[in-house]
mmCIF file of C-alpha atoms in Angstrom:
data_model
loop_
_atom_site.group_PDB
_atom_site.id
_atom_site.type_symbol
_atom_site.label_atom_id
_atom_site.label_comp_id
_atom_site.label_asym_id
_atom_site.label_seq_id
_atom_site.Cartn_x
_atom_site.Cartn_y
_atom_site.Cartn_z
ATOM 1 C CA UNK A 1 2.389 -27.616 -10.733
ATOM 2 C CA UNK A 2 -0.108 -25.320 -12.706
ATOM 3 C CA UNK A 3 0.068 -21.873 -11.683
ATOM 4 C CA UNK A 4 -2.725 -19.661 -13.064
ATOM 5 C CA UNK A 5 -2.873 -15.582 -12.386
ATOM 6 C CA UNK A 6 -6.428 -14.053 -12.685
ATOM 7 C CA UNK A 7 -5.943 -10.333 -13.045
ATOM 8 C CA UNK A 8 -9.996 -10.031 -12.271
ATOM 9 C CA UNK A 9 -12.820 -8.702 -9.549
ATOM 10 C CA UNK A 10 -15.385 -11.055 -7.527
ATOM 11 C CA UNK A 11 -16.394 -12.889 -10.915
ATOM 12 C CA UNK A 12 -12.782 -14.736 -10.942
ATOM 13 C CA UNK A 13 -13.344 -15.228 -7.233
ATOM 14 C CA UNK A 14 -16.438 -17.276 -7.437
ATOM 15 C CA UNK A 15 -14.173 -19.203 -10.386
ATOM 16 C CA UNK A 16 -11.633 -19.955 -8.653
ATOM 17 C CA UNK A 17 -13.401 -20.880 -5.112
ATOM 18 C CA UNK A 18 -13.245 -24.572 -5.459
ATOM 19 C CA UNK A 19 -10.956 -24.372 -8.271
ATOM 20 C CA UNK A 20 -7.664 -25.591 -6.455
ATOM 21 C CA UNK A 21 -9.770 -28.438 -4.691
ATOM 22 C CA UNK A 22 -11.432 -29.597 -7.615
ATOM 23 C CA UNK A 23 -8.005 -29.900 -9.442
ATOM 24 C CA UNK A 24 -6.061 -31.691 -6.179
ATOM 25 C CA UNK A 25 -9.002 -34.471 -6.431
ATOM 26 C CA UNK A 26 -8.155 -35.036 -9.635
ATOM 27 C CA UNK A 27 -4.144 -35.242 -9.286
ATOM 28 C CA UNK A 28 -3.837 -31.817 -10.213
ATOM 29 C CA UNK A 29 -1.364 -29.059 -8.109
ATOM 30 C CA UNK A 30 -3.001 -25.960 -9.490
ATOM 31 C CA UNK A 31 -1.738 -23.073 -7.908
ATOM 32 C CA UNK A 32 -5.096 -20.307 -8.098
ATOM 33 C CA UNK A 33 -4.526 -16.688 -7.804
ATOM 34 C CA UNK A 34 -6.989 -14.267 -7.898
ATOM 35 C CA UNK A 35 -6.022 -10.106 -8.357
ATOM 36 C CA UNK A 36 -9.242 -8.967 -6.637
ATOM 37 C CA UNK A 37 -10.680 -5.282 -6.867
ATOM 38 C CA UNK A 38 -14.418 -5.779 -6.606
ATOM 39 C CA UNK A 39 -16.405 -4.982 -9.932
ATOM 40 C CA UNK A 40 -12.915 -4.274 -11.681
ATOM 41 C CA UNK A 41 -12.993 -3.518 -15.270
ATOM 42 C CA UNK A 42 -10.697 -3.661 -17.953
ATOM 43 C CA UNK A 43 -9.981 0.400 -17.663
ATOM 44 C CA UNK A 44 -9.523 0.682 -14.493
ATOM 45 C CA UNK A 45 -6.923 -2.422 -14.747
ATOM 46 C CA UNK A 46 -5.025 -0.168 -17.224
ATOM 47 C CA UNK A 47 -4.974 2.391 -14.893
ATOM 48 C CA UNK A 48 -3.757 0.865 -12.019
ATOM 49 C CA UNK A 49 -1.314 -1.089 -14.916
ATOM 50 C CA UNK A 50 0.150 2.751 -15.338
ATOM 51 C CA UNK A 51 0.308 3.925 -11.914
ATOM 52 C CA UNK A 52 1.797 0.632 -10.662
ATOM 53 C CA UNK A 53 -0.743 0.583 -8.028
ATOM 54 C CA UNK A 54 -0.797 -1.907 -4.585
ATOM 55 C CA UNK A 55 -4.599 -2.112 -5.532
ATOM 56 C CA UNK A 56 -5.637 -5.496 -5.439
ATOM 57 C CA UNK A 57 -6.338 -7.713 -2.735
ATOM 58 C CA UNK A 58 -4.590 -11.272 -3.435
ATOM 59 C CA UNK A 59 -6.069 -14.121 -3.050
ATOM 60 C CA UNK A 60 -4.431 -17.639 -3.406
ATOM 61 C CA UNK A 61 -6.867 -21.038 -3.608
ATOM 62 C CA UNK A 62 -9.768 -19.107 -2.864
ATOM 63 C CA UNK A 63 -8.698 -17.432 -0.064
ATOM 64 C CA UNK A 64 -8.077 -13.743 1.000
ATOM 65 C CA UNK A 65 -4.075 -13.782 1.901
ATOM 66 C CA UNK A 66 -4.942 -9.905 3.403
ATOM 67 C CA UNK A 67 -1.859 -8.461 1.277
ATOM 68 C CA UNK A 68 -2.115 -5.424 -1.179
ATOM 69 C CA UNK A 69 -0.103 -6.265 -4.144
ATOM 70 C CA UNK A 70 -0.116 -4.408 -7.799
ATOM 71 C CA UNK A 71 -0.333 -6.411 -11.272
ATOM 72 C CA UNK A 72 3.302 -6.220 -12.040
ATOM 73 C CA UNK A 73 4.232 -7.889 -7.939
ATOM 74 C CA UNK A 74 2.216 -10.428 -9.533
ATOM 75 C CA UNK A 75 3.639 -10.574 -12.659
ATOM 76 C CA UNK A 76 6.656 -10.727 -11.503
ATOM 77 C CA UNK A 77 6.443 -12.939 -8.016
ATOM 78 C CA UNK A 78 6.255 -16.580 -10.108
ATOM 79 C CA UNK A 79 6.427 -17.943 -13.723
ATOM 80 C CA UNK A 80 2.414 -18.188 -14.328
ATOM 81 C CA UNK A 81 1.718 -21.094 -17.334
ATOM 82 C CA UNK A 82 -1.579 -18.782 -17.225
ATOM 83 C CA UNK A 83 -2.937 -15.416 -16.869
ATOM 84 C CA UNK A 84 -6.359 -14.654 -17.175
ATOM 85 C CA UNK A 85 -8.157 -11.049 -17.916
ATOM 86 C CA UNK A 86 -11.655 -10.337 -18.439
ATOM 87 C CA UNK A 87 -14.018 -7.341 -18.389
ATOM 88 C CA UNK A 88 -17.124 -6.418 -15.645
ATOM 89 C CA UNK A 89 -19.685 -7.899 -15.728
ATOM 90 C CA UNK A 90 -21.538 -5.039 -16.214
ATOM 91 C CA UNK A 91 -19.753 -4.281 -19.150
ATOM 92 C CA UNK A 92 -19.174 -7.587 -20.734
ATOM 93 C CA UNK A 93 -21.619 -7.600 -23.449
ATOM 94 C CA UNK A 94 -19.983 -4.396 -25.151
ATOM 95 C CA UNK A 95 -16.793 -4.648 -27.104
ATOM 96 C CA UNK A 96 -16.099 -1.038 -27.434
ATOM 97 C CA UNK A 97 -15.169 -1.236 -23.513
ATOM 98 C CA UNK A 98 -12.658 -3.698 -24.023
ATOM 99 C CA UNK A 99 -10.338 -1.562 -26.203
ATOM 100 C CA UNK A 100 -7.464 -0.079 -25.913
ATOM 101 C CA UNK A 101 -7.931 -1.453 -22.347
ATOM 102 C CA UNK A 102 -7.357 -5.141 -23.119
ATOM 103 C CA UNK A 103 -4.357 -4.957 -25.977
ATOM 104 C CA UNK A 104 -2.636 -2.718 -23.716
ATOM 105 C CA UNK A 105 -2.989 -4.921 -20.647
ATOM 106 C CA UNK A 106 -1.879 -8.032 -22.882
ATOM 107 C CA UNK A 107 1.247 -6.093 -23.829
ATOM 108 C CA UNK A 108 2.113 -5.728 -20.472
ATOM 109 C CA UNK A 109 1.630 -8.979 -19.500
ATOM 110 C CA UNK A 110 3.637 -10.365 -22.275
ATOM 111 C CA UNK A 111 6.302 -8.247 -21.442
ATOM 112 C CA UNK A 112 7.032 -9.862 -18.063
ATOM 113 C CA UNK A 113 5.274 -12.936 -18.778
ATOM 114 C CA UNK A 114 6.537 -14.180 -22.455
ATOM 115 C CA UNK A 115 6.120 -17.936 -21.423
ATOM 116 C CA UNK A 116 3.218 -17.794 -20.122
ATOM 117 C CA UNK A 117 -0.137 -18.293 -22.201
ATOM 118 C CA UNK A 118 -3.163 -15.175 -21.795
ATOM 119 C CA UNK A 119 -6.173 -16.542 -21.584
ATOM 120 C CA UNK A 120 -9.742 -14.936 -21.880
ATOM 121 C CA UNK A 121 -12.024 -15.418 -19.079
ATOM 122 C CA UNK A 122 -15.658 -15.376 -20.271
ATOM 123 C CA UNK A 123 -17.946 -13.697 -17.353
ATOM 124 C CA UNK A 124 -21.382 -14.893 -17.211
ATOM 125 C CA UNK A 125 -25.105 -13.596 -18.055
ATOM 126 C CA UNK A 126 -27.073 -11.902 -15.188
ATOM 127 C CA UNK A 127 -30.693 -13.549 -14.035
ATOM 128 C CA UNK A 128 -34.018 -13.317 -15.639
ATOM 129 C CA UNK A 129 -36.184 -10.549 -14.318
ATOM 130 C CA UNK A 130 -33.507 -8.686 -11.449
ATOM 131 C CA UNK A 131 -32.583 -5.506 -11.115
ATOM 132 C CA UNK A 132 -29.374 -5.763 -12.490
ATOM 133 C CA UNK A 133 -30.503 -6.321 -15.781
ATOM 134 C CA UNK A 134 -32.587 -3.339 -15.727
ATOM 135 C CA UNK A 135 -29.484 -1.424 -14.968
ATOM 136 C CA UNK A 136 -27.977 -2.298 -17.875
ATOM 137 C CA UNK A 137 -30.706 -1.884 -19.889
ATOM 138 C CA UNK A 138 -31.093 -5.150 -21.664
ATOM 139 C CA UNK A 139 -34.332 -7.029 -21.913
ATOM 140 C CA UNK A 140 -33.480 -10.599 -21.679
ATOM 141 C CA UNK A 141 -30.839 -12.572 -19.583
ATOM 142 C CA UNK A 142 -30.124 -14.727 -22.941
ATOM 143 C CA UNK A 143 -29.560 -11.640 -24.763
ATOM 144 C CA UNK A 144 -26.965 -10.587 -22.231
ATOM 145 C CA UNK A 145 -25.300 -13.901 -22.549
ATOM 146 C CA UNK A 146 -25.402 -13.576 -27.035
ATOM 147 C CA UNK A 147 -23.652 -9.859 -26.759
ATOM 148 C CA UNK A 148 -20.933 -11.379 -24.344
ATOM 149 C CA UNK A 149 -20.039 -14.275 -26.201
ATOM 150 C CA UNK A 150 -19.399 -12.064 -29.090
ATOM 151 C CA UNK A 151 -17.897 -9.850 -26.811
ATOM 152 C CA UNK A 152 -15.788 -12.141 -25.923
ATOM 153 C CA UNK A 153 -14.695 -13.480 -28.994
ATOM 154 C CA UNK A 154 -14.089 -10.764 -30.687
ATOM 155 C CA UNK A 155 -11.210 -10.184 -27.405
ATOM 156 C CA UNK A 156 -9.669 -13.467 -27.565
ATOM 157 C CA UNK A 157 -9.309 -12.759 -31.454
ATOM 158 C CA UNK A 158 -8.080 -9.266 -30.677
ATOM 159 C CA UNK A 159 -5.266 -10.209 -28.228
ATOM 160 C CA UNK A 160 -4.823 -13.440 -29.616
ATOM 161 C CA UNK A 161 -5.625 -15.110 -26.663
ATOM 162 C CA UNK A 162 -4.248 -18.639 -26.543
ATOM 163 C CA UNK A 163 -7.637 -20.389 -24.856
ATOM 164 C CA UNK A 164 -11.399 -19.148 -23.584
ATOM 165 C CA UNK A 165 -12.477 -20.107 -20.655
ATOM 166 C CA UNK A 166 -16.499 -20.439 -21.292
ATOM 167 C CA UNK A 167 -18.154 -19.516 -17.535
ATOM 168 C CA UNK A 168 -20.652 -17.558 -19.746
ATOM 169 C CA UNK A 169 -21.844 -20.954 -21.657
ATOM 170 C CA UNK A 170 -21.278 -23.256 -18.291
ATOM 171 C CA UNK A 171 -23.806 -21.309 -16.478
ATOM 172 C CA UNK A 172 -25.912 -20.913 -19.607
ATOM 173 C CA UNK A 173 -26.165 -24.321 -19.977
ATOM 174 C CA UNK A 174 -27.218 -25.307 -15.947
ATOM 175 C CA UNK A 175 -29.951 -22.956 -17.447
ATOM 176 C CA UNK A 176 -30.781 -24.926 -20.584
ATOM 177 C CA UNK A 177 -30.533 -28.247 -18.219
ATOM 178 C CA UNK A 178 -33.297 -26.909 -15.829
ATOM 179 C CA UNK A 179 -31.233 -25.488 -13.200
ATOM 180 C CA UNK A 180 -33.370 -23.021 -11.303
ATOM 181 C CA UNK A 181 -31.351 -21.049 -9.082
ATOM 182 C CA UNK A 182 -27.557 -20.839 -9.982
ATOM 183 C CA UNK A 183 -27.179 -16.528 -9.144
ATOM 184 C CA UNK A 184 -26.371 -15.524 -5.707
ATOM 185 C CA UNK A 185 -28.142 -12.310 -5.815
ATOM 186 C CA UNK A 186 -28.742 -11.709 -9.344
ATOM 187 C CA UNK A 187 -25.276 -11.332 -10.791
ATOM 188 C CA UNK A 188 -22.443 -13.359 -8.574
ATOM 189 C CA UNK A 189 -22.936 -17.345 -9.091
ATOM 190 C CA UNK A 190 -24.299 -19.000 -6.399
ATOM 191 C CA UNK A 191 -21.874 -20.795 -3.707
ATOM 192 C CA UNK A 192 -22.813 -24.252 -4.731
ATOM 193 C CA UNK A 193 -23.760 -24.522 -8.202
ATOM 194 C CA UNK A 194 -22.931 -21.853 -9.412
ATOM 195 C CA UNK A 195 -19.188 -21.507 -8.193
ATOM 196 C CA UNK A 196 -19.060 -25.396 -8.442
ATOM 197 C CA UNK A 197 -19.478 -25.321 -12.195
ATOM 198 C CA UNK A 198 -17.398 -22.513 -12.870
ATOM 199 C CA UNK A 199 -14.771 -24.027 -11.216
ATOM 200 C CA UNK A 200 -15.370 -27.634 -13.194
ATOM 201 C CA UNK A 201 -14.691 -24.889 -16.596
ATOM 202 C CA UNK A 202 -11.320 -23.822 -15.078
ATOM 203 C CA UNK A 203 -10.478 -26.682 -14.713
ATOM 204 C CA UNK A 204 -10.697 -28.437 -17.580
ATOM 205 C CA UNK A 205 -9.764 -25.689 -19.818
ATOM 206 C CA UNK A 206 -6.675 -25.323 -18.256
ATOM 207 C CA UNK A 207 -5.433 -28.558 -17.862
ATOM 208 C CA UNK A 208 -7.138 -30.475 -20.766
ATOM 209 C CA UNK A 209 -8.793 -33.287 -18.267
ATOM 210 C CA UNK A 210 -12.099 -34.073 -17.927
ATOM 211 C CA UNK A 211 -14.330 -32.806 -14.723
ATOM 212 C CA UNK A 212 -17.007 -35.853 -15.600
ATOM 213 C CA UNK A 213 -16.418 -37.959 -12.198
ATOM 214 C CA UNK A 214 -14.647 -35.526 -9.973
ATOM 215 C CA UNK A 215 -14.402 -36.133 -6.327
ATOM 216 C CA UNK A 216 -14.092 -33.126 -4.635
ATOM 217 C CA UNK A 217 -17.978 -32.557 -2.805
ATOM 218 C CA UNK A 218 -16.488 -30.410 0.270
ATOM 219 C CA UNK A 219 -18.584 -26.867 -0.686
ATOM 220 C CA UNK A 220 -19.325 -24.386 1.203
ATOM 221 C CA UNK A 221 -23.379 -24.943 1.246
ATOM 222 C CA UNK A 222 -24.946 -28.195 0.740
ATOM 223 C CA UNK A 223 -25.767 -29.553 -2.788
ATOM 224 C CA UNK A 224 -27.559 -32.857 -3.988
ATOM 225 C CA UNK A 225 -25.257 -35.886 -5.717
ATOM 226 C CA UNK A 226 -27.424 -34.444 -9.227
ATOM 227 C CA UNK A 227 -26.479 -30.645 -8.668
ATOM 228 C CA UNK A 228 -22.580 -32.053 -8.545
ATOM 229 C CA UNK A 229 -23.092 -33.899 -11.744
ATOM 230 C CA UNK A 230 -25.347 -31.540 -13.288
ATOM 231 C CA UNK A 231 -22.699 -28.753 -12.607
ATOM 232 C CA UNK A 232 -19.847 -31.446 -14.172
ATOM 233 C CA UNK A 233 -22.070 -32.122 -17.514
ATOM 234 C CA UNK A 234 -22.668 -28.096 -17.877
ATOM 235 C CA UNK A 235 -19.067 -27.148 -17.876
ATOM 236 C CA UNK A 236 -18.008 -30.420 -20.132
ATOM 237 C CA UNK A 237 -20.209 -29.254 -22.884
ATOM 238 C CA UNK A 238 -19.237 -25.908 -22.686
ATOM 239 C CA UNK A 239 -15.434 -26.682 -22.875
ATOM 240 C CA UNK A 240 -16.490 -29.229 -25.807
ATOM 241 C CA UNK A 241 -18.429 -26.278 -27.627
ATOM 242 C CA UNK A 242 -16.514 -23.717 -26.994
ATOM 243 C CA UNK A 243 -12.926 -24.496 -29.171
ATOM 244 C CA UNK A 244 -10.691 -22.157 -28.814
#
């Protein structure tokens, strides 16, 4: 079994919706769970890091369990091979909101978790034209999606993060491959596509096997044959581009 700890908001929820049924088509026992505080970022993980707080609502194979735990229950309820931090969405595309937030978090982790590999999860580039990118003040969704990769990056380099997962270049590239609709309401991915090819990146980041040819089809709204291997071929490439 693969046992993966997000320590995230709503953005690792739509990851890890199909995630666990996407992997058990495949062969795969991937045990998903999701820390959950919605629009969570990195300092307000700290926080709750120091306090100890029963904060988050856990949810295991994309499903609310209705428990109150804090990040160091987790930590400490299972030996994780992953664990997974990231920042909001809304600030993802700005590395001076990552730090000291992220190295200290890391630390933590590493000190209960010394086995078990951290792992950057790369959050994902608001819609063209919405509100939300107006709230942020940035132009362009693609320009969103440029100052997060490097955002990114420049965490996985700063924590030394043993792998990215690329959600930010998965949904970029159902963009690039004419996908029209792929936001649920201008930031969250949408409950087909969307979450459907986010979970295909999970996947094979973390266990190194291809989602070309996957099985699993039982989502939550209904989606064409081409969506489920458009949504495959997106998160492929991005895994192939994205190296580390």
């Amino acid at each position: 079994m693969i046992k993966v700890l997000a320590i995230g908001n709503s953005f690792s929820n739509n990851a890890m919706t199909y995630l666990h049924q996407i992997a058990r088509a495949a062969g795969v026992d991937l045990k998903c769970v999701n820390l959950f505080i919605g629009g969570c970022p990195l300092y307000t993980h700290y926080q709750n890091m120091l306090d100890d707080d029963r904060a988050y609502g856990l949810h295991v194979n994309g499903f609310s369990t209705g428990f109150k735990v804090s990040i160091r229950e987790a930590l400490r309820a299972d030996q994780w091979d992953y664990i997974t931090l990231q920042q909001a969405s809304r600030f993802s595309f700005d590395f001076e909101t990552f730090e000291p937030y992220i190295s200290e978090l890391a630390q933590y982790v590493r000190d209960y978790q010394p086995k078990a590999k951290l792992v950057i999860h790369q959050t994902w580039a608001y819609a063209e034209g919405g509100k939300h990118l107006e709230n942020v003040e940035i132009d362009h969704q693609y320009q969103m999606y440029e100052r997060l990769t490097d955002a990114y990056a420049r965490a996985a380099e700063a924590i030394d993060a043993a792998k990215i997962i690329p959600c930010g270049e998965a949904m970029q590239n159902l963009l690039r491959m004419g996908a029209e609709v792929i936001h649920a309401d201008g930031s969250h991915a949408s409950p087909g596509l969307g979450c459907y090819t986010l979970g295909c990146t999970w996947f094979e980041t973390l266990t190194g096997m291809s989602c070309v040819g996957n099985t699993f089809r039982d989502v939550n709204v209904e989606m064409s044959e081409d969506e489920f291997i458009l949504g495959q071929n997106a998160a492929h490439k991005a895994v192939a581009d994205v190296k580390l």
